[in-house]
Amino acid sequence: MEKVQGGASTSGLHLIHLRGKTQFDVDTAKRHLEKVPVEGPFHVVPEAASTENLAKFDVARYFYALQGFRFGHILLSAEHIPSTQTFLYENVKSFPTGITFVADVQGEGKGRGDNAWHSPHGCLMFSHVISIANGSLLPFLQYVVSLAIIEAIQQEAARCLQVPNASEAVDVKIKWPNDIYAPGGKKLGGILCQTVFLDQQFHVVIGVGLNVTNEEPTSCVAAVMRDAAARLQVSHAEVPTRESLLAAIMARLEVLTHTFVKDGFAPLQGAYLANWLHTGQAVKLVESDPATGKEQEVQLQVMGLAPSGYLLAVDRAGKRFELHPDGNRLDFFKGLVRKKL
């Protein structure tokens, strides 16, 4: 094997390690790879071909913590990669659904639009593939992922702080539509979903970036739990790891996705709204008056989610509106437009 330097070989190939919770998982992934090899400057090394751990992510610790039946049981890992999201999106045919790809460092992590992000050590950066037949569910999948992350952080808080009411101890919230925020308005992470339609299925590549132990540039899960431990006077609280948190996210995502695919988003909506920032939030829209052509401000109040998955809001007269972003801004709450329901 060629010497690895920063996750890439001397020939310019990015080396990616393939492992499974069981040998059956590894064999399943290898069969897919044999049928459709990956494209681009990447070399996927199955577990049977090497016992060397090419990434600092502790795969053994992750699999030990992983519960559930399928999600995350096949794991790709790399020390450095341009983007886990781009790799899986461009090679989705090469891997079975339920696969997860985690990297220590990303140089060109994918964000909304054409934004690229450099992700530092301490950040949990992964992409995961889910397949869904019902296309009408797609707009809500990002909400399911957001809820899974929130519940996983709460679960890890309960374990690390050894307290039963972890949801109160760590007040992490969802900023619509797909960001995770710490108390004080500091962003912890975000979610990106990209879809490929193949073989009568929608294959959704879910990308997640979550600050776990890196407090810069905003805050991280470890800092949130440290503050909670001080407030609750918990000494010797365990520090969360990328491995334990990813295992918890995979377990919660599998449970929630099962409900979601079977019954839609309705059974999960209450939990989602209980964990978001926006119920009762006042929003201000700037619109053109149809009579005069002059700009005017319109005051609305967010009440929940509309059937479409966009924001549901009411005006002072109680009229209901659907709010959606104009598509031109990173902050979705700036530039909202409304549609009467």
CSV table of N, CA, C and O in Angstrom, one decimal, residues 32-143:
chain,number,residue,atom,x,y,z
A,32,HIS,N,-21.5,-4.3,-3.9
A,32,HIS,CA,-21.9,-3.0,-4.6
A,32,HIS,C,-20.7,-2.4,-5.3
A,32,HIS,O,-20.8,-2.0,-6.4
A,33,LEU,N,-19.6,-2.3,-4.6
A,33,LEU,CA,-18.4,-1.7,-5.2
A,33,LEU,C,-17.9,-2.5,-6.4
A,33,LEU,O,-17.4,-1.9,-7.4
A,34,GLU,N,-18.0,-3.8,-6.4
A,34,GLU,CA,-17.5,-4.6,-7.5
A,34,GLU,C,-18.4,-4.4,-8.7
A,34,GLU,O,-17.9,-4.4,-9.9
A,35,LYS,N,-19.7,-4.1,-8.5
A,35,LYS,CA,-20.6,-3.9,-9.6
A,35,LYS,C,-20.4,-2.5,-10.2
A,35,LYS,O,-20.5,-2.3,-11.4
A,36,VAL,N,-20.3,-1.5,-9.3
A,36,VAL,CA,-20.2,-0.1,-9.8
A,36,VAL,C,-19.0,0.5,-9.0
A,36,VAL,O,-19.2,1.1,-7.9
A,37,PRO,N,-17.8,0.5,-9.5
A,37,PRO,CA,-16.6,1.1,-8.8
A,37,PRO,C,-16.8,2.6,-8.7
A,37,PRO,O,-17.5,3.2,-9.5
A,38,VAL,N,-16.2,3.2,-7.7
A,38,VAL,CA,-16.3,4.6,-7.5
A,38,VAL,C,-15.5,5.4,-8.6
A,38,VAL,O,-14.6,4.8,-9.2
A,39,GLU,N,-16.0,6.6,-8.8
A,39,GLU,CA,-15.3,7.5,-9.8
A,39,GLU,C,-14.5,8.5,-9.1
A,39,GLU,O,-14.8,8.9,-8.0
A,40,GLY,N,-13.5,9.0,-9.8
A,40,GLY,CA,-12.7,10.1,-9.3
A,40,GLY,C,-11.4,9.6,-8.6
A,40,GLY,O,-11.1,8.4,-8.5
A,41,PRO,N,-10.6,10.5,-8.0
A,41,PRO,CA,-9.3,10.2,-7.4
A,41,PRO,C,-9.5,9.6,-6.0
A,41,PRO,O,-9.0,10.1,-5.0
A,42,PHE,N,-10.2,8.4,-5.9
A,42,PHE,CA,-10.5,7.8,-4.6
A,42,PHE,C,-10.1,6.3,-4.7
A,42,PHE,O,-10.3,5.7,-5.7
A,43,HIS,N,-9.6,5.8,-3.6
A,43,HIS,CA,-9.4,4.4,-3.4
A,43,HIS,C,-10.0,3.9,-2.2
A,43,HIS,O,-9.6,4.3,-1.1
A,44,VAL,N,-11.0,3.1,-2.3
A,44,VAL,CA,-11.7,2.5,-1.1
A,44,VAL,C,-11.1,1.2,-0.7
A,44,VAL,O,-11.0,0.3,-1.5
A,45,VAL,N,-10.6,1.2,0.5
A,45,VAL,CA,-9.9,0.0,1.1
A,45,VAL,C,-10.8,-0.8,2.0
A,45,VAL,O,-11.1,-0.3,3.1
A,46,PRO,N,-11.3,-2.0,1.6
A,46,PRO,CA,-12.1,-2.7,2.5
A,46,PRO,C,-11.4,-3.2,3.7
A,46,PRO,O,-10.1,-3.3,3.7
A,47,GLU,N,-12.1,-3.5,4.8
A,47,GLU,CA,-11.4,-4.0,6.0
A,47,GLU,C,-10.6,-5.2,5.8
A,47,GLU,O,-9.5,-5.3,6.4
A,48,ALA,N,-11.0,-6.1,5.0
A,48,ALA,CA,-10.2,-7.3,4.7
A,48,ALA,C,-8.9,-7.1,4.1
A,48,ALA,O,-8.0,-7.9,4.2
A,49,ALA,N,-8.8,-5.9,3.4
A,49,ALA,CA,-7.5,-5.6,2.7
A,49,ALA,C,-6.5,-4.9,3.6
A,49,ALA,O,-5.3,-4.9,3.3
A,50,SER,N,-7.0,-4.4,4.7
A,50,SER,CA,-6.1,-3.6,5.6
A,50,SER,C,-6.7,-3.5,7.0
A,50,SER,O,-7.9,-3.2,7.1
A,51,THR,N,-5.9,-3.6,8.0
A,51,THR,CA,-6.3,-3.4,9.4
A,51,THR,C,-5.9,-2.0,9.8
A,51,THR,O,-6.2,-1.6,11.0
A,52,GLU,N,-5.2,-1.3,9.0
A,52,GLU,CA,-4.8,0.1,9.4
A,52,GLU,C,-5.9,1.0,9.4
A,52,GLU,O,-6.8,1.1,8.5
A,53,ASN,N,-6.0,1.8,10.5
A,53,ASN,CA,-7.0,2.8,10.6
A,53,ASN,C,-6.5,4.1,9.9
A,53,ASN,O,-5.6,4.8,10.4
A,54,LEU,N,-7.2,4.5,8.8
A,54,LEU,CA,-6.7,5.6,8.0
A,54,LEU,C,-7.2,6.9,8.6
A,54,LEU,O,-6.8,8.0,8.1
A,55,ALA,N,-8.1,6.9,9.5
A,55,ALA,CA,-8.6,8.1,10.1
A,55,ALA,C,-8.5,8.1,11.6
A,55,ALA,O,-8.3,7.1,12.2
A,56,LYS,N,-8.5,9.3,12.2
A,56,LYS,CA,-8.4,9.4,13.7
A,56,LYS,C,-9.8,9.1,14.3
A,56,LYS,O,-9.8,8.9,15.5
A,57,PHE,N,-10.8,9.0,13.5
A,57,PHE,CA,-12.1,8.6,14.0
A,57,PHE,C,-12.0,7.1,14.5
A,57,PHE,O,-11.6,6.3,13.8
A,58,ASP,N,-12.4,6.9,15.8
A,58,ASP,CA,-12.2,5.5,16.4
A,58,ASP,C,-13.4,4.6,15.9
A,58,ASP,O,-14.4,4.7,16.6
A,59,VAL,N,-13.2,3.9,14.9
A,59,VAL,CA,-14.2,3.0,14.3
A,59,VAL,C,-14.7,2.0,15.3
A,59,VAL,O,-15.9,1.7,15.5
A,60,ALA,N,-13.8,1.4,16.0
A,60,ALA,CA,-14.2,0.3,17.0
A,60,ALA,C,-15.1,0.9,18.1
A,60,ALA,O,-16.1,0.3,18.5
A,61,ARG,N,-14.7,2.1,18.6
A,61,ARG,CA,-15.5,2.7,19.6
A,61,ARG,C,-16.9,3.1,19.1
A,61,ARG,O,-17.9,2.9,19.8
A,62,TYR,N,-17.0,3.5,17.8
A,62,TYR,CA,-18.2,3.9,17.2
A,62,TYR,C,-19.1,2.6,17.1
A,62,TYR,O,-20.3,2.7,17.5
A,63,PHE,N,-18.6,1.5,16.6
A,63,PHE,CA,-19.4,0.3,16.4
A,63,PHE,C,-19.8,-0.2,17.7
A,63,PHE,O,-20.9,-0.8,17.9
A,64,TYR,N,-19.0,-0.1,18.8
A,64,TYR,CA,-19.4,-0.6,20.1
A,64,TYR,C,-20.6,0.2,20.6
A,64,TYR,O,-21.5,-0.4,21.3
A,65,ALA,N,-20.7,1.5,20.3
A,65,ALA,CA,-21.8,2.3,20.8
A,65,ALA,C,-23.0,2.2,19.9
A,65,ALA,O,-24.1,2.6,20.3
A,66,LEU,N,-22.8,1.8,18.7
A,66,LEU,CA,-23.9,1.8,17.7
A,66,LEU,C,-25.0,0.8,18.0
A,66,LEU,O,-24.7,-0.4,18.2
A,67,GLN,N,-26.2,1.3,18.1
A,67,GLN,CA,-27.4,0.4,18.2
A,67,GLN,C,-28.2,0.4,16.9
A,67,GLN,O,-27.7,1.0,15.9
A,68,GLY,N,-29.3,-0.2,16.9
A,68,GLY,CA,-30.1,-0.2,15.6
A,68,GLY,C,-29.8,-1.4,14.8
A,68,GLY,O,-28.9,-2.2,15.1
A,69,PHE,N,-30.4,-1.5,13.6
A,69,PHE,CA,-30.3,-2.7,12.8
A,69,PHE,C,-29.6,-2.4,11.5
A,69,PHE,O,-29.0,-3.4,10.9
A,70,ARG,N,-29.6,-1.2,11.0
A,70,ARG,CA,-29.0,-1.0,9.6
A,70,ARG,C,-28.3,0.3,9.4
A,70,ARG,O,-27.2,0.3,8.9
A,71,PHE,N,-28.8,1.4,9.9
A,71,PHE,CA,-28.2,2.7,9.6
A,71,PHE,C,-26.8,2.8,10.3
A,71,PHE,O,-26.7,2.5,11.4
A,72,GLY,N,-25.9,3.2,9.5
A,72,GLY,CA,-24.5,3.3,10.0
A,72,GLY,C,-23.7,2.1,10.2
A,72,GLY,O,-22.6,2.1,10.7
A,73,HIS,N,-24.3,0.9,9.8
A,73,HIS,CA,-23.6,-0.3,10.0
A,73,HIS,C,-22.4,-0.5,9.0
A,73,HIS,O,-21.5,-1.3,9.2
A,74,ILE,N,-22.5,0.2,7.9
A,74,ILE,CA,-21.4,0.2,6.9
A,74,ILE,C,-20.8,1.6,7.0
A,74,ILE,O,-21.5,2.6,6.8
A,75,LEU,N,-19.5,1.7,7.3
A,75,LEU,CA,-18.9,3.0,7.5
A,75,LEU,C,-17.7,3.2,6.6
A,75,LEU,O,-16.8,2.4,6.6
A,76,LEU,N,-17.7,4.3,6.0
A,76,LEU,CA,-16.5,4.8,5.3
A,76,LEU,C,-15.9,5.9,6.2
A,76,LEU,O,-16.5,6.7,6.8
A,77,SER,N,-14.5,5.9,6.2
A,77,SER,CA,-13.8,6.9,7.0
A,77,SER,C,-12.6,7.3,6.3
A,77,SER,O,-11.9,6.6,5.6
A,78,ALA,N,-12.2,8.6,6.5
A,78,ALA,CA,-11.0,9.1,5.9
A,78,ALA,C,-10.5,10.2,6.8
A,78,ALA,O,-11.2,10.9,7.5
A,79,GLU,N,-9.1,10.4,6.8
A,79,GLU,CA,-8.5,11.4,7.6
A,79,GLU,C,-8.8,12.8,7.0
A,79,GLU,O,-9.1,13.7,7.7
A,80,HIS,N,-8.7,12.9,5.7
A,80,HIS,CA,-8.9,14.1,5.0
A,80,HIS,C,-9.6,13.8,3.6
A,80,HIS,O,-9.1,13.0,2.9
A,81,ILE,N,-10.6,14.6,3.3
A,81,ILE,CA,-11.4,14.4,2.1
A,81,ILE,C,-11.9,15.7,1.6
A,81,ILE,O,-12.2,16.6,2.5
A,82,PRO,N,-12.0,16.0,0.3
A,82,PRO,CA,-12.6,17.3,0.0
A,82,PRO,C,-14.0,17.4,0.5
A,82,PRO,O,-14.4,18.4,1.1
A,83,SER,N,-14.9,16.4,0.3
A,83,SER,CA,-16.2,16.4,0.8
A,83,SER,C,-16.9,15.1,0.8
A,83,SER,O,-16.9,14.4,-0.2
A,84,THR,N,-17.3,14.6,2.0
A,84,THR,CA,-18.0,13.3,2.1
A,84,THR,C,-19.3,13.4,1.3
A,84,THR,O,-19.8,12.4,0.7
A,85,GLN,N,-20.0,14.6,1.3
A,85,GLN,CA,-21.2,14.8,0.6
A,85,GLN,C,-21.1,14.6,-0.9
A,85,GLN,O,-21.8,13.9,-1.5
A,86,THR,N,-20.1,15.3,-1.4
A,86,THR,CA,-19.9,15.2,-2.9
A,86,THR,C,-19.5,13.8,-3.3
A,86,THR,O,-20.0,13.3,-4.3
A,87,PHE,N,-18.7,13.1,-2.5
A,87,PHE,CA,-18.3,11.8,-2.8
A,87,PHE,C,-19.5,10.8,-2.9
A,87,PHE,O,-19.6,10.1,-3.9
A,88,LEU,N,-20.3,10.8,-1.9
A,88,LEU,CA,-21.5,9.9,-1.9
A,88,LEU,C,-22.5,10.3,-2.9
A,88,LEU,O,-23.1,9.5,-3.6
A,89,TYR,N,-22.7,11.6,-3.1
A,89,TYR,CA,-23.6,12.1,-4.1
A,89,TYR,C,-23.2,11.6,-5.5
A,89,TYR,O,-24.1,11.2,-6.3
A,90,GLU,N,-21.9,11.7,-5.8
A,90,GLU,CA,-21.4,11.3,-7.1
A,90,GLU,C,-21.3,9.8,-7.3
A,90,GLU,O,-21.1,9.3,-8.4
A,91,ASN,N,-21.2,9.1,-6.2
A,91,ASN,CA,-21.0,7.6,-6.2
A,91,ASN,C,-22.1,6.9,-5.5
A,91,ASN,O,-21.9,5.8,-5.0
A,92,VAL,N,-23.3,7.4,-5.5
A,92,VAL,CA,-24.4,6.8,-4.7
A,92,VAL,C,-24.7,5.4,-5.2
A,92,VAL,O,-25.1,4.5,-4.5
A,93,LYS,N,-24.5,5.1,-6.5
A,93,LYS,CA,-24.8,3.8,-7.1
A,93,LYS,C,-23.8,2.7,-6.6
A,93,LYS,O,-24.0,1.5,-6.7
A,94,SER,N,-22.6,3.2,-6.0
A,94,SER,CA,-21.6,2.2,-5.6
A,94,SER,C,-21.8,1.6,-4.2
A,94,SER,O,-21.1,0.7,-3.8
A,95,PHE,N,-22.8,2.2,-3.5
A,95,PHE,CA,-22.9,1.8,-2.1
A,95,PHE,C,-24.4,1.5,-1.8
A,95,PHE,O,-25.3,2.0,-2.4
A,96,PRO,N,-24.6,0.6,-0.8
A,96,PRO,CA,-26.0,0.3,-0.4
A,96,PRO,C,-26.6,1.4,0.5
A,96,PRO,O,-25.8,2.2,1.1
A,97,THR,N,-27.9,1.6,0.5
A,97,THR,CA,-28.5,2.6,1.3
A,97,THR,C,-28.2,2.3,2.8
A,97,THR,O,-28.0,1.1,3.2
A,98,GLY,N,-28.1,3.3,3.6
A,98,GLY,CA,-27.8,3.2,5.0
A,98,GLY,C,-26.3,3.4,5.3
A,98,GLY,O,-25.9,3.4,6.4
A,99,ILE,N,-25.5,3.6,4.2
A,99,ILE,CA,-24.1,3.8,4.4
A,99,ILE,C,-23.8,5.2,5.0
A,99,ILE,O,-24.5,6.1,4.7
A,100,THR,N,-22.7,5.3,5.8
A,100,THR,CA,-22.3,6.5,6.4
A,100,THR,C,-20.8,6.8,6.1
A,100,THR,O,-20.0,5.8,6.1
A,101,PHE,N,-20.5,8.0,5.8
A,101,PHE,CA,-19.1,8.4,5.5
A,101,PHE,C,-18.7,9.5,6.4
A,101,PHE,O,-19.3,10.6,6.4
A,102,VAL,N,-17.7,9.3,7.2
A,102,VAL,CA,-17.2,10.3,8.2
A,102,VAL,C,-15.8,10.6,7.9
A,102,VAL,O,-15.0,9.8,7.5
A,103,ALA,N,-15.4,11.9,8.1
A,103,ALA,CA,-14.1,12.4,7.8
A,103,ALA,C,-13.6,13.2,9.0
A,103,ALA,O,-14.4,13.8,9.7
A,104,ASP,N,-12.3,13.1,9.2
A,104,ASP,CA,-11.7,14.0,10.3
A,104,ASP,C,-11.6,15.4,9.9
A,104,ASP,O,-11.9,16.3,10.7
A,105,VAL,N,-11.3,15.7,8.6
A,105,VAL,CA,-11.2,17.1,8.1
A,105,VAL,C,-11.7,17.1,6.7
A,105,VAL,O,-11.4,16.2,5.9
A,106,GLN,N,-12.5,18.1,6.4
A,106,GLN,CA,-13.0,18.3,5.0
A,106,GLN,C,-12.5,19.7,4.5
A,106,GLN,O,-12.5,20.6,5.2
A,107,GLY,N,-12.0,19.7,3.3
A,107,GLY,CA,-11.5,20.9,2.7
A,107,GLY,C,-12.5,21.7,1.9
A,107,GLY,O,-12.4,22.9,1.8
A,108,GLU,N,-13.6,20.9,1.4
A,108,GLU,CA,-14.6,21.6,0.6
A,108,GLU,C,-16.0,21.1,1.0
A,108,GLU,O,-16.7,20.6,0.2
A,109,GLY,N,-16.2,21.1,2.3
A,109,GLY,CA,-17.5,20.7,2.8
A,109,GLY,C,-18.7,21.4,2.1
A,109,GLY,O,-18.6,22.6,1.9
A,110,LYS,N,-19.8,20.7,1.8
A,110,LYS,CA,-20.9,21.3,1.1
A,110,LYS,C,-21.8,22.1,2.0
A,110,LYS,O,-22.2,21.6,3.1
A,111,GLY,N,-22.2,23.3,1.6
A,111,GLY,CA,-23.2,24.0,2.3
A,111,GLY,C,-24.4,24.3,1.4
A,111,GLY,O,-24.4,23.8,0.2
A,112,ARG,N,-25.3,25.2,1.8
A,112,ARG,CA,-26.4,25.6,0.9
A,112,ARG,C,-25.9,26.3,-0.3
A,112,ARG,O,-24.9,27.1,-0.2
A,113,GLY,N,-26.6,26.1,-1.4
A,113,GLY,CA,-26.2,26.8,-2.6
A,113,GLY,C,-24.8,26.3,-3.1
A,113,GLY,O,-24.6,25.1,-3.1
A,114,ASP,N,-23.9,27.2,-3.4
A,114,ASP,CA,-22.6,26.8,-3.8
A,114,ASP,C,-21.5,27.0,-2.7
A,114,ASP,O,-20.3,27.0,-3.0
A,115,ASN,N,-22.0,27.2,-1.5
A,115,ASN,CA,-21.1,27.5,-0.4
A,115,ASN,C,-20.2,26.2,-0.1
A,115,ASN,O,-20.7,25.1,0.0
A,116,ALA,N,-18.9,26.4,0.2
A,116,ALA,CA,-18.0,25.4,0.6
A,116,ALA,C,-17.4,25.8,1.9
A,116,ALA,O,-17.2,27.0,2.2
A,117,TRP,N,-17.2,24.8,2.8
A,117,TRP,CA,-16.8,25.0,4.1
A,117,TRP,C,-15.6,24.1,4.5
A,117,TRP,O,-15.5,23.0,4.1
A,118,HIS,N,-14.6,24.7,5.1
A,118,HIS,CA,-13.5,24.0,5.6
A,118,HIS,C,-13.8,23.6,7.1
A,118,HIS,O,-14.1,24.4,7.9
A,119,SER,N,-13.8,22.3,7.3
A,119,SER,CA,-14.3,21.8,8.6
A,119,SER,C,-13.1,21.3,9.4
A,119,SER,O,-12.3,20.5,9.0
A,120,PRO,N,-12.9,21.8,10.7
A,120,PRO,CA,-11.7,21.5,11.4
A,120,PRO,C,-11.8,20.3,12.3
A,120,PRO,O,-12.9,19.7,12.4
A,121,HIS,N,-10.7,19.9,12.9
A,121,HIS,CA,-10.7,18.8,13.8
A,121,HIS,C,-11.7,19.1,15.0
A,121,HIS,O,-11.8,20.2,15.4
A,122,GLY,N,-12.3,18.0,15.5
A,122,GLY,CA,-13.3,18.2,16.5
A,122,GLY,C,-14.7,18.3,16.1
A,122,GLY,O,-15.7,18.3,16.8
A,123,CYS,N,-14.9,18.6,14.8
A,123,CYS,CA,-16.2,18.7,14.2
A,123,CYS,C,-16.6,17.3,13.6
A,123,CYS,O,-15.8,16.6,13.0
A,124,LEU,N,-17.8,16.9,13.9
A,124,LEU,CA,-18.4,15.7,13.3
A,124,LEU,C,-18.9,16.0,12.0
A,124,LEU,O,-19.9,16.7,11.8
A,125,MET,N,-18.3,15.4,10.9
A,125,MET,CA,-18.7,15.7,9.6
A,125,MET,C,-19.0,14.3,8.9
A,125,MET,O,-18.1,13.5,8.8
A,126,PHE,N,-20.2,14.2,8.5
A,126,PHE,CA,-20.6,12.9,7.9
A,126,PHE,C,-21.7,13.1,6.9
A,126,PHE,O,-22.4,14.1,6.9
A,127,SER,N,-21.8,12.1,6.0
A,127,SER,CA,-22.9,12.0,5.1
A,127,SER,C,-23.5,10.6,5.2
A,127,SER,O,-22.8,9.6,5.5
A,128,HIS,N,-24.8,10.5,4.9
A,128,HIS,CA,-25.5,9.3,5.1
A,128,HIS,C,-26.5,9.2,4.0
A,128,HIS,O,-27.1,10.2,3.6
A,129,VAL,N,-26.8,7.9,3.5
A,129,VAL,CA,-27.7,7.7,2.4
A,129,VAL,C,-28.9,7.0,2.9
A,129,VAL,O,-28.9,6.0,3.5
A,130,ILE,N,-30.1,7.6,2.6
A,130,ILE,CA,-31.4,7.1,2.8
A,130,ILE,C,-32.2,7.0,1.5
A,130,ILE,O,-32.1,7.9,0.7
A,131,SER,N,-32.9,5.9,1.3
A,131,SER,CA,-33.7,5.7,0.1
A,131,SER,C,-35.2,5.7,0.4
A,131,SER,O,-35.6,5.1,1.4
A,132,ILE,N,-35.9,6.5,-0.3
A,132,ILE,CA,-37.4,6.7,-0.1
A,132,ILE,C,-38.1,6.6,-1.4
A,132,ILE,O,-37.7,7.2,-2.4
A,133,ALA,N,-39.2,5.9,-1.4
A,133,ALA,CA,-40.0,5.7,-2.6
A,133,ALA,C,-41.0,6.8,-2.8
A,133,ALA,O,-41.3,7.2,-4.0
A,134,ASN,N,-41.5,7.4,-1.7
A,134,ASN,CA,-42.6,8.4,-1.8
A,134,ASN,C,-41.9,9.8,-1.9
A,134,ASN,O,-41.5,10.3,-0.9
A,135,GLY,N,-42.0,10.4,-3.0
A,135,GLY,CA,-41.3,11.7,-3.2
A,135,GLY,C,-42.0,12.8,-2.4
A,135,GLY,O,-41.3,13.8,-2.2
A,136,SER,N,-43.3,12.7,-2.1
A,136,SER,CA,-43.9,13.7,-1.3
A,136,SER,C,-43.4,13.9,0.1
A,136,SER,O,-43.6,14.9,0.7
A,137,LEU,N,-42.6,12.9,0.5
A,137,LEU,CA,-42.0,13.0,1.9
A,137,LEU,C,-40.7,13.8,1.9
A,137,LEU,O,-40.2,14.3,2.9
A,138,LEU,N,-40.1,14.0,0.7
A,138,LEU,CA,-38.8,14.6,0.7
A,138,LEU,C,-38.6,16.0,1.4
A,138,LEU,O,-37.6,16.2,2.0
A,139,PRO,N,-39.6,16.9,1.2
A,139,PRO,CA,-39.4,18.2,1.9
A,139,PRO,C,-39.3,18.1,3.4
A,139,PRO,O,-38.7,19.0,4.0
A,140,PHE,N,-39.8,17.0,4.0
A,140,PHE,CA,-39.8,16.9,5.4
A,140,PHE,C,-38.6,16.1,6.0
A,140,PHE,O,-38.4,16.1,7.2
A,141,LEU,N,-37.8,15.5,5.1
A,141,LEU,CA,-36.8,14.7,5.6
A,141,LEU,C,-35.7,15.5,6.4
A,141,LEU,O,-35.2,15.0,7.4
A,142,GLN,N,-35.4,16.7,6.0
A,142,GLN,CA,-34.5,17.5,6.7
A,142,GLN,C,-34.9,17.8,8.2
A,142,GLN,O,-34.1,17.9,9.1
A,143,TYR,N,-36.3,17.8,8.3
A,143,TYR,CA,-36.8,18.0,9.7
A,143,TYR,C,-36.6,16.8,10.5
A,143,TYR,O,-36.3,16.9,11.7
